[in-house]
Short mmCIF file of C-alpha atoms in Angstrom, two decimals:
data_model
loop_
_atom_site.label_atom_id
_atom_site.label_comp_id
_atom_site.label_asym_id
_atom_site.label_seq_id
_atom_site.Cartn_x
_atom_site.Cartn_y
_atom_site.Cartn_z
CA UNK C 1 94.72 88.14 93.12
CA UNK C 2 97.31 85.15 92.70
CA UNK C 3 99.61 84.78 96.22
CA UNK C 4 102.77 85.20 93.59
CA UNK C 5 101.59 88.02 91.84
CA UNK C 6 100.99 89.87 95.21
CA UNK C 7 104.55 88.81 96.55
CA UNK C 8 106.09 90.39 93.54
CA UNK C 9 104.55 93.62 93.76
CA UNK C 10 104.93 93.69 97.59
CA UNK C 11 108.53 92.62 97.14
CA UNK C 12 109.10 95.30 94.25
CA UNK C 13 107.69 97.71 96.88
CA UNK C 14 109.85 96.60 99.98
CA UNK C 15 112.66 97.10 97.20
CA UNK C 16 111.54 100.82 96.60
CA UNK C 17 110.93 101.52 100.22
CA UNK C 18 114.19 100.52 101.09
CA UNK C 19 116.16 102.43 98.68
CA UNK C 20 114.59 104.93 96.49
CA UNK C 21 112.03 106.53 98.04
CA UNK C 22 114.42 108.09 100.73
CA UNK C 23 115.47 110.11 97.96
CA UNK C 24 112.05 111.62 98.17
CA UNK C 25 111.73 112.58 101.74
CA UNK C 26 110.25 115.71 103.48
CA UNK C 27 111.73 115.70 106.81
CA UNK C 28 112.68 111.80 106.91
CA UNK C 29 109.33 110.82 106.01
CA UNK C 30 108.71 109.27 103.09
CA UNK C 31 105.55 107.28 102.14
CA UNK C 32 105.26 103.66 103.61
CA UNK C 33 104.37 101.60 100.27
CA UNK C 34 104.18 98.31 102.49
CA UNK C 35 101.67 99.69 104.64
CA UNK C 36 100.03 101.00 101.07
CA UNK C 37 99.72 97.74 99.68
CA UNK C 38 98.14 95.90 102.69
CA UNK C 39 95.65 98.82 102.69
CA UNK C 40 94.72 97.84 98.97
CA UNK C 41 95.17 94.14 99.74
CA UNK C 42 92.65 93.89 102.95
CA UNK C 43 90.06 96.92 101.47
CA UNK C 44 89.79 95.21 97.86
CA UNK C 45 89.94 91.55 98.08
CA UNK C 46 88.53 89.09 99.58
CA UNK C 47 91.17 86.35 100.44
CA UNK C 48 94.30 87.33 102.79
CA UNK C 49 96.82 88.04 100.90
CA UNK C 50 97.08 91.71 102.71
CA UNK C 51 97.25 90.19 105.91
CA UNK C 52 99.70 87.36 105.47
CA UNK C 53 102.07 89.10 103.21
CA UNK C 54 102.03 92.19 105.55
CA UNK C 55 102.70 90.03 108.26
CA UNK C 56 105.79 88.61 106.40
CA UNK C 57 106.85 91.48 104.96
CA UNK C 58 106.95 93.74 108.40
CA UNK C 59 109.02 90.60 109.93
CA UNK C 60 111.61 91.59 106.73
CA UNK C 61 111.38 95.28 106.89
CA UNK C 62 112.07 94.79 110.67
CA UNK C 63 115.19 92.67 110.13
CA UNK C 64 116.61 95.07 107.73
CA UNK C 65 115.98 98.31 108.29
CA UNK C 66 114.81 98.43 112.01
CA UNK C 67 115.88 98.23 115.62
CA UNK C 68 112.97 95.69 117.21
CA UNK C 69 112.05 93.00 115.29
CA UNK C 70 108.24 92.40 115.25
CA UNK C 71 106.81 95.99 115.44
CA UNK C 72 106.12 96.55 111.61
CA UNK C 73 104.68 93.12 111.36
CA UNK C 74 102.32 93.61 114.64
CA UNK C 75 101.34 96.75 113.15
CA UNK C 76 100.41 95.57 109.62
CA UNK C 77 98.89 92.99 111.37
CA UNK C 78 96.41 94.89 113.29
CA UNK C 79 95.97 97.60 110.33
CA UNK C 80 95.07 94.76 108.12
CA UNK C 81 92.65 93.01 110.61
CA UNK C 82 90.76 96.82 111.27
CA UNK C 83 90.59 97.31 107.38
CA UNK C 84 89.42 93.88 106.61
CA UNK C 85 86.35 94.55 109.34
CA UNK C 86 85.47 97.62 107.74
CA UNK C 87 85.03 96.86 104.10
CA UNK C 88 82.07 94.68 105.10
CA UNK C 89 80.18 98.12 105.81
CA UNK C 90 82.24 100.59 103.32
CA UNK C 91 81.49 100.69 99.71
CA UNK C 92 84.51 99.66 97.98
CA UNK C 93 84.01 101.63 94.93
CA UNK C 94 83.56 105.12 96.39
CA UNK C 95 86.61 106.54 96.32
CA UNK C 96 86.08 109.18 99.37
CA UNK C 97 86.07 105.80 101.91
CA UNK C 98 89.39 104.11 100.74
CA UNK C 99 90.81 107.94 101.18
CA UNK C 100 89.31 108.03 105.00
CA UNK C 101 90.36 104.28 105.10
CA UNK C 102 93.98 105.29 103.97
CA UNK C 103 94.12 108.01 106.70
CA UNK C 104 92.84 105.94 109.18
CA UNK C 105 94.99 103.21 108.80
CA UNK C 106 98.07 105.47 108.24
CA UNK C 107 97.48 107.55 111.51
CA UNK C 108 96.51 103.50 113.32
CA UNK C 109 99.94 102.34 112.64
CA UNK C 110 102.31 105.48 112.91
CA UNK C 111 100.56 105.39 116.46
CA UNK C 112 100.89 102.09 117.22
CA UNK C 113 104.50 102.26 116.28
CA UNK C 114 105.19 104.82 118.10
CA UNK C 115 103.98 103.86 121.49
CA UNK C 116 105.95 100.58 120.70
CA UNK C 117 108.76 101.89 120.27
CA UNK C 118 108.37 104.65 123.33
CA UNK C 119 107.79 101.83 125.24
CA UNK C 120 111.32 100.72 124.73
CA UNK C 121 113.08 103.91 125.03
CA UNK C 122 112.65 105.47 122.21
CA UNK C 123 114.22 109.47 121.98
CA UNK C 124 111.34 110.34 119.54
CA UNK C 125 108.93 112.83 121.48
CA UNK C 126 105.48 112.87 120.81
CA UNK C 127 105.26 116.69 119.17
CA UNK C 128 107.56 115.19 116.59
CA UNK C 129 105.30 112.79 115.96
CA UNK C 130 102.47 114.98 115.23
CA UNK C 131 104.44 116.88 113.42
CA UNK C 132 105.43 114.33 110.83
CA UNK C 133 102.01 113.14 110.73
CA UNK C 134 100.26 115.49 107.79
CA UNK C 135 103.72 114.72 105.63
CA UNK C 136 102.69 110.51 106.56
CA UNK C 137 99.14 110.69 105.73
CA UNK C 138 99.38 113.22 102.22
CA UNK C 139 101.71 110.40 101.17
CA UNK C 140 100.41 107.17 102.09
CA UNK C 141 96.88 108.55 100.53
CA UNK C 142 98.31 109.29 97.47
CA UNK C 143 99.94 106.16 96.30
CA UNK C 144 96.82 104.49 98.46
CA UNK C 145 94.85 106.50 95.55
CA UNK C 146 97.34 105.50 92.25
CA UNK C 147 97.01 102.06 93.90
CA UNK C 148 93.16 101.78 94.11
CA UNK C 149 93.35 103.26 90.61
CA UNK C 150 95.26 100.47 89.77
CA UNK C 151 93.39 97.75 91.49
CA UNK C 152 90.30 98.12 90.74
CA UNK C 153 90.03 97.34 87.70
CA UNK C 154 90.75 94.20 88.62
CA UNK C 155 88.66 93.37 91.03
CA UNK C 156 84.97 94.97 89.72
CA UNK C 157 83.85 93.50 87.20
CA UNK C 158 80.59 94.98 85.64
CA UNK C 159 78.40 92.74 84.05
CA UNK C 160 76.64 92.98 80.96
CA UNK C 161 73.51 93.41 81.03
CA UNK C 162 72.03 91.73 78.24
CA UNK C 163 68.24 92.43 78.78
CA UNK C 164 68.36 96.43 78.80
CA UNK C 165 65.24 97.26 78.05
CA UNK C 166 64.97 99.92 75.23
CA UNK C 167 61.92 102.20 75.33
CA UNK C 168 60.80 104.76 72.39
CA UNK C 169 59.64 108.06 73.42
#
């Protein structure tokens, strides 16, 4: 995908994180559409678009809606790089592995975030955490799922094959 067409729709969802989608929360979570699209970004295509523009875009979320600047952006950072080593061995196409990717990467970053921030004093405990974790992960798979819906119709292309090979029974 283009770099501008990805910075729209990662800007359109930084918009929408932002603002409405707290509208939508079950016990102050709410689904992390950032940390959706760098999923889609580093599973589906090739170039590193997912990477770089989650890099950028944690650095903004971080200035405007956080307390440390830096933590979002390390985090999409390292989500990106594990997802990005595993679609080398994961069929993209089967839907079941971008599910256990989405859960993986979900549960990779609310922990890594979290240990961040206890490291700085955070009042969070870590039975909260787990607690919030199910609400997290039911989210980010289902717009991870829309998403791939989305996406990948973009990115397979099936080929026609033009030498099928009728045979009469």
């Amino acid at each position: 995908m283009k770099m501008r067409f990805a910075v729209i729709i990662f800007g359109v969802a930084f918009l929408l994180q932002g603002t409405v989608l707290n509208l939508f929360s079950i016990n102050g979570a709410t689904p992390n559409l950032v940390l959706c699209l760098v999923i889609i970004f580093s599973f589906l295509y090739e170039d590193s678009n997912g990477l770089t523009l989650g890099v950028v875009f944690g650095l903004l979320i971080d200035t405007c809606m956080s307390q440390y600047v830096g933590v979002s952006a390390f985090c999409y950072l390292i989500v990106s790089l594990i997802v990005i080593n595993l679609r080398e061995t994961i069929n993209k196409e089967n839907l079941a592995s971008v599910i256990i990717v989405s859960v993986g990467s979900t549960l990779i970053f609310n922990f890594i975030y979290f240990i961040i921030y206890a490291c700085f004093g955070s009042t969070y405990s870590l039975l909260y955490w787990l607690k919030l974790q199910p609400i997290y992960i039911i989210y980010n798979s289902a717009v991870v799922f829309i998403l791939y819906l989305i996406f990948i119709k973009k990115v397979v292309k099936y080929r026609n094959d033009r030498y099928l090979i009728w045979k009469k029974y």
